[in-house]
Amino acid sequence: MSEETRGVVKEKVTGRPDIFTKEWFADYLWDLFCPGCQTPVLARIVAEALEELGIGDKAIMVGCVGCGGILIGGFDLDRVSPAHGRGPDVATAIKRIYPDTVVFTVQGDGDCIAIGASSFIGALTRAEKITIIMANNTNFGTTGGQLGPTTIIGQVTTTSPQGRNPSEEGYPVHTAEMAATFKGVAYSARGALITPADYQRTKGYIKTAFQRQLDNVGTSFVEVITACPTNWHLTPVQSLAWIRDNVIPEFPLGEFRNVTHIE
Ligand SMILES: Cc1ncc(C[n+]2csc(CCOP(=O)(O)OP(=O)(O)O)c2C)c(N)n1
Ligand code: SF4
């Protein structure tokens, strides 16, 4: 019996986002990231958010130096790779020259809030109408798992072999909460990608962040906790449990600022 006779309606419920470049998705994605890495998952929700808002044709991506920098090859958009940490500066320049575009960065925590802290804070201070997306994997992943600004207390890294000790290395930075204190920030949130519900919620945060940019309100920021199983020396499944039990208690999920206009 043909499908037509049985009345079967085939509706596409999922698939590769059209914004992903085909070659990258088919040939590189699986080779470039470690097993269980959630950086490509973050890429996917960004691509889905752009498609669902229908803004793929005016989006410009600013990449980073770090594992997230690999993503620059994956988006069929106008894209720029800045020097380490300078994403918000480059995004600022593009947005000011082309105000009708939607400009976003995708950065690691080291890129965004360590070497790039001045760029990041400068953009928030100036209320740049850009969207900054930061993957928080609690370490410098690309370079071998060194302690970073988001490393949690007690976490073993290659430069904190006894675990992060506040009396030596200080405390983790709460970037989303900090961003929310800037008057020029329209939106600041932190999401995770452990469960399908997290996935949907975090995608919602990214869509709201883009919407605040579309409405020209102020800077929008989303921090996304992502697994780095290789440097955590955990399996992919153990990594998700570790995020739930150790990372989220330090970095609570949710929206920290969400305003539709700034006086
Ligand atoms: C100016 C400069 N300093 C240092 C480096 C080396 N470097 C490359 S990636 C990286 C760390 C990136 O960490 P993060 O931003 O947290 O991203 P992740 O790799 O964890 O995704 C560093 C220090 C560099 N490429 N350029
Ligand atoms: S080092 Fe970590 S962040 Fe980088 S690709 Fe591997 S798992 Fe992902």
Short mmCIF file of N, CA and C in Angstrom, two decimals, residues 95-192:
data_model
loop_
_atom_site.label_atom_id
_atom_site.label_comp_id
_atom_site.label_asym_id
_atom_site.label_seq_id
_atom_site.Cartn_x
_atom_site.Cartn_y
_atom_site.Cartn_z
N LYS A 95 28.77 46.11 13.74
CA LYS A 95 27.41 46.57 14.03
C LYS A 95 27.27 48.08 13.81
N ARG A 96 28.30 48.82 14.15
CA ARG A 96 28.20 50.27 13.99
C ARG A 96 28.23 50.66 12.50
N ILE A 97 28.94 49.87 11.71
CA ILE A 97 28.98 50.18 10.27
C ILE A 97 27.71 49.67 9.58
N TYR A 98 27.22 48.51 10.02
CA TYR A 98 26.02 47.91 9.42
C TYR A 98 24.95 47.73 10.51
N PRO A 99 24.29 48.80 10.91
CA PRO A 99 23.35 48.69 12.04
C PRO A 99 22.14 47.79 11.79
N ASP A 100 21.87 47.48 10.53
CA ASP A 100 20.70 46.63 10.25
C ASP A 100 21.01 45.13 10.31
N THR A 101 22.23 44.79 10.64
CA THR A 101 22.59 43.38 10.74
C THR A 101 22.39 42.91 12.19
N VAL A 102 22.44 41.59 12.36
CA VAL A 102 22.43 41.00 13.71
C VAL A 102 23.82 40.40 13.91
N VAL A 103 24.57 40.99 14.81
CA VAL A 103 25.97 40.60 14.99
C VAL A 103 26.12 39.85 16.31
N PHE A 104 26.74 38.70 16.25
CA PHE A 104 26.92 37.93 17.48
C PHE A 104 28.31 37.32 17.55
N THR A 105 28.80 37.18 18.78
CA THR A 105 30.06 36.47 18.99
C THR A 105 29.74 35.11 19.60
N VAL A 106 30.61 34.14 19.36
CA VAL A 106 30.57 32.88 20.11
C VAL A 106 31.98 32.70 20.67
N GLN A 107 32.11 32.74 21.99
CA GLN A 107 33.41 32.78 22.64
C GLN A 107 33.51 31.74 23.75
N GLY A 108 34.72 31.30 24.04
CA GLY A 108 34.93 30.50 25.24
C GLY A 108 35.01 31.41 26.45
N ASP A 109 35.00 30.81 27.65
CA ASP A 109 35.10 31.64 28.85
C ASP A 109 36.47 32.29 28.97
N GLY A 110 37.51 31.58 28.54
CA GLY A 110 38.84 32.19 28.58
C GLY A 110 38.92 33.35 27.62
N ASP A 111 38.40 33.15 26.42
CA ASP A 111 38.39 34.20 25.41
C ASP A 111 37.60 35.41 25.88
N CYS A 112 36.44 35.15 26.48
CA CYS A 112 35.50 36.23 26.82
C CYS A 112 35.89 36.98 28.09
N ILE A 113 36.26 36.22 29.14
CA ILE A 113 36.35 36.89 30.44
C ILE A 113 37.75 36.80 31.07
N ALA A 114 38.70 36.17 30.33
CA ALA A 114 40.10 36.24 30.77
C ALA A 114 40.83 37.20 29.84
N ILE A 115 41.40 36.69 28.74
CA ILE A 115 42.17 37.58 27.86
C ILE A 115 41.29 38.67 27.24
N GLY A 116 39.99 38.35 27.06
CA GLY A 116 39.10 39.32 26.42
C GLY A 116 38.26 40.12 27.37
N ALA A 117 38.60 40.11 28.66
CA ALA A 117 37.74 40.78 29.64
C ALA A 117 37.55 42.27 29.33
N SER A 118 38.60 42.93 28.89
CA SER A 118 38.46 44.38 28.65
C SER A 118 37.54 44.63 27.46
N SER A 119 37.63 43.78 26.42
CA SER A 119 36.73 43.94 25.27
C SER A 119 35.29 43.72 25.68
N PHE A 120 35.10 42.68 26.47
CA PHE A 120 33.75 42.32 26.93
C PHE A 120 33.15 43.45 27.76
N ILE A 121 33.90 43.87 28.76
CA ILE A 121 33.39 44.92 29.66
C ILE A 121 33.21 46.24 28.91
N GLY A 122 34.10 46.50 27.97
CA GLY A 122 33.95 47.72 27.17
C GLY A 122 32.65 47.71 26.38
N ALA A 123 32.33 46.57 25.79
CA ALA A 123 31.08 46.49 25.01
C ALA A 123 29.86 46.66 25.90
N LEU A 124 29.89 46.04 27.09
CA LEU A 124 28.76 46.19 28.01
C LEU A 124 28.64 47.64 28.49
N THR A 125 29.76 48.25 28.74
CA THR A 125 29.76 49.64 29.22
C THR A 125 29.18 50.58 28.17
N ARG A 126 29.52 50.32 26.92
CA ARG A 126 29.05 51.20 25.83
C ARG A 126 27.65 50.82 25.36
N ALA A 127 27.08 49.75 25.94
CA ALA A 127 25.74 49.28 25.54
C ALA A 127 25.69 48.96 24.05
N GLU A 128 26.74 48.30 23.57
CA GLU A 128 26.77 47.94 22.15
C GLU A 128 25.59 47.04 21.82
N LYS A 129 24.99 47.26 20.68
CA LYS A 129 23.80 46.49 20.27
C LYS A 129 24.25 45.20 19.58
N ILE A 130 24.94 44.38 20.34
CA ILE A 130 25.46 43.10 19.84
C ILE A 130 25.04 42.00 20.81
N THR A 131 25.17 40.77 20.36
CA THR A 131 24.87 39.61 21.22
C THR A 131 26.17 38.83 21.45
N ILE A 132 26.45 38.58 22.71
CA ILE A 132 27.67 37.85 23.07
C ILE A 132 27.24 36.50 23.67
N ILE A 133 27.72 35.43 23.08
CA ILE A 133 27.39 34.08 23.56
C ILE A 133 28.69 33.44 24.05
N MET A 134 28.69 33.03 25.30
CA MET A 134 29.92 32.51 25.91
C MET A 134 29.73 31.06 26.36
N ALA A 135 30.56 30.16 25.86
CA ALA A 135 30.56 28.77 26.32
C ALA A 135 31.42 28.68 27.57
N ASN A 136 30.81 28.28 28.66
CA ASN A 136 31.54 28.12 29.92
C ASN A 136 31.81 26.63 30.12
N ASN A 137 33.05 26.21 29.81
CA ASN A 137 33.42 24.81 30.04
C ASN A 137 34.42 24.68 31.19
N THR A 138 34.49 25.72 32.00
CA THR A 138 35.25 25.78 33.25
C THR A 138 36.77 25.57 33.09
N ASN A 139 37.26 25.74 31.87
CA ASN A 139 38.73 25.67 31.71
C ASN A 139 39.15 26.21 30.34
N PHE A 140 40.47 26.31 30.14
CA PHE A 140 40.99 26.61 28.80
C PHE A 140 41.11 25.28 28.08
N GLY A 141 40.12 24.95 27.27
CA GLY A 141 40.07 23.63 26.66
C GLY A 141 41.14 23.39 25.61
N THR A 142 41.21 24.28 24.64
CA THR A 142 42.10 24.07 23.49
C THR A 142 43.54 23.82 23.88
N THR A 143 44.01 24.55 24.88
CA THR A 143 45.44 24.53 25.20
C THR A 143 45.81 23.48 26.24
N GLY A 144 44.88 22.64 26.61
CA GLY A 144 45.24 21.52 27.48
C GLY A 144 44.61 21.52 28.85
N GLY A 145 43.58 22.33 29.03
CA GLY A 145 42.82 22.23 30.28
C GLY A 145 43.42 22.98 31.45
N GLN A 146 43.90 24.22 31.18
CA GLN A 146 44.41 25.04 32.30
C GLN A 146 43.25 25.68 33.07
N LEU A 147 43.56 26.12 34.29
CA LEU A 147 42.58 26.85 35.10
C LEU A 147 42.18 28.13 34.37
N GLY A 148 40.91 28.41 34.36
CA GLY A 148 40.39 29.63 33.75
C GLY A 148 39.55 30.40 34.74
N PRO A 149 38.99 31.52 34.31
CA PRO A 149 38.23 32.34 35.24
C PRO A 149 36.98 31.65 35.79
N THR A 150 36.50 30.63 35.09
CA THR A 150 35.27 29.95 35.53
C THR A 150 35.53 28.60 36.20
N THR A 151 36.80 28.24 36.37
CA THR A 151 37.12 26.98 37.05
C THR A 151 36.52 27.00 38.46
N ILE A 152 35.85 25.93 38.83
CA ILE A 152 35.16 25.95 40.12
C ILE A 152 36.12 25.56 41.26
N ILE A 153 35.74 25.92 42.46
CA ILE A 153 36.58 25.63 43.63
C ILE A 153 36.81 24.12 43.74
N GLY A 154 38.06 23.74 43.92
CA GLY A 154 38.41 22.33 44.07
C GLY A 154 38.62 21.61 42.75
N GLN A 155 38.31 22.27 41.61
CA GLN A 155 38.44 21.59 40.32
C GLN A 155 39.92 21.40 39.97
N VAL A 156 40.26 20.17 39.60
CA VAL A 156 41.63 19.85 39.19
C VAL A 156 41.80 20.24 37.73
N THR A 157 42.82 21.05 37.46
CA THR A 157 43.18 21.39 36.08
C THR A 157 44.69 21.19 35.96
N THR A 158 45.22 21.37 34.76
CA THR A 158 46.66 21.15 34.60
C THR A 158 47.48 22.20 35.36
N THR A 159 46.88 23.36 35.64
CA THR A 159 47.61 24.38 36.41
C THR A 159 47.09 24.51 37.85
N SER A 160 46.17 23.65 38.21
CA SER A 160 45.74 23.57 39.63
C SER A 160 45.62 22.09 39.97
N PRO A 161 46.76 21.38 39.97
CA PRO A 161 46.70 19.92 40.14
C PRO A 161 46.14 19.47 41.48
N GLN A 162 46.16 20.36 42.48
CA GLN A 162 45.57 20.01 43.78
C GLN A 162 44.12 20.48 43.87
N GLY A 163 43.60 21.02 42.79
CA GLY A 163 42.25 21.58 42.81
C GLY A 163 42.32 23.09 43.02
N ARG A 164 41.36 23.82 42.46
CA ARG A 164 41.38 25.28 42.62
C ARG A 164 41.26 25.64 44.09
N ASN A 165 42.23 26.39 44.54
CA ASN A 165 42.30 26.79 45.94
C ASN A 165 42.11 28.31 46.00
N PRO A 166 41.01 28.78 46.63
CA PRO A 166 40.74 30.22 46.61
C PRO A 166 41.88 31.07 47.16
N SER A 167 42.65 30.55 48.12
CA SER A 167 43.71 31.39 48.68
C SER A 167 44.86 31.56 47.69
N GLU A 168 44.93 30.67 46.70
CA GLU A 168 45.97 30.80 45.67
C GLU A 168 45.40 31.38 44.38
N GLU A 169 44.25 30.86 43.97
CA GLU A 169 43.75 31.20 42.62
C GLU A 169 42.44 31.97 42.62
N GLY A 170 41.97 32.34 43.79
CA GLY A 170 40.75 33.13 43.85
C GLY A 170 39.51 32.31 43.53
N TYR A 171 38.47 33.02 43.13
CA TYR A 171 37.13 32.41 42.99
C TYR A 171 36.64 32.50 41.55
N PRO A 172 35.72 31.62 41.18
CA PRO A 172 35.17 31.68 39.82
C PRO A 172 34.39 32.96 39.54
N VAL A 173 34.45 33.41 38.31
CA VAL A 173 33.73 34.62 37.89
C VAL A 173 32.33 34.22 37.44
N HIS A 174 31.33 34.96 37.92
CA HIS A 174 29.93 34.72 37.53
C HIS A 174 29.55 35.72 36.45
N THR A 175 29.86 35.35 35.24
CA THR A 175 29.81 36.32 34.14
C THR A 175 28.38 36.80 33.87
N ALA A 176 27.42 35.90 33.86
CA ALA A 176 26.04 36.32 33.54
C ALA A 176 25.50 37.28 34.60
N GLU A 177 25.81 37.00 35.88
CA GLU A 177 25.35 37.89 36.96
C GLU A 177 26.05 39.24 36.84
N MET A 178 27.35 39.20 36.53
CA MET A 178 28.10 40.45 36.40
C MET A 178 27.56 41.29 35.24
N ALA A 179 27.31 40.64 34.10
CA ALA A 179 26.80 41.38 32.93
C ALA A 179 25.48 42.05 33.27
N ALA A 180 24.69 41.37 34.11
CA ALA A 180 23.36 41.90 34.44
C ALA A 180 23.43 43.20 35.24
N THR A 181 24.59 43.51 35.82
CA THR A 181 24.71 44.74 36.61
C THR A 181 24.96 45.97 35.73
N PHE A 182 25.23 45.75 34.44
CA PHE A 182 25.51 46.89 33.56
C PHE A 182 24.20 47.47 33.04
N LYS A 183 24.07 48.78 33.17
CA LYS A 183 22.81 49.40 32.74
C LYS A 183 22.57 49.22 31.25
N GLY A 184 23.63 49.17 30.48
CA GLY A 184 23.48 49.05 29.03
C GLY A 184 23.21 47.64 28.54
N VAL A 185 23.08 46.71 29.47
CA VAL A 185 22.79 45.32 29.09
C VAL A 185 21.27 45.11 29.12
N ALA A 186 20.73 44.67 28.00
CA ALA A 186 19.29 44.43 27.92
C ALA A 186 18.93 43.03 28.41
N TYR A 187 19.87 42.11 28.22
CA TYR A 187 19.53 40.72 28.53
C TYR A 187 20.78 39.98 28.98
N SER A 188 20.64 39.19 30.04
CA SER A 188 21.74 38.33 30.47
C SER A 188 21.15 37.06 31.08
N ALA A 189 21.63 35.93 30.61
CA ALA A 189 21.09 34.64 31.08
C ALA A 189 22.18 33.58 31.05
N ARG A 190 21.90 32.50 31.80
CA ARG A 190 22.82 31.35 31.76
C ARG A 190 22.00 30.09 31.55
N GLY A 191 22.40 29.29 30.58
CA GLY A 191 21.72 28.03 30.30
C GLY A 191 22.69 26.86 30.32
N ALA A 192 22.11 25.66 30.20
CA ALA A 192 22.91 24.43 30.12
C ALA A 192 22.29 23.55 29.05
#
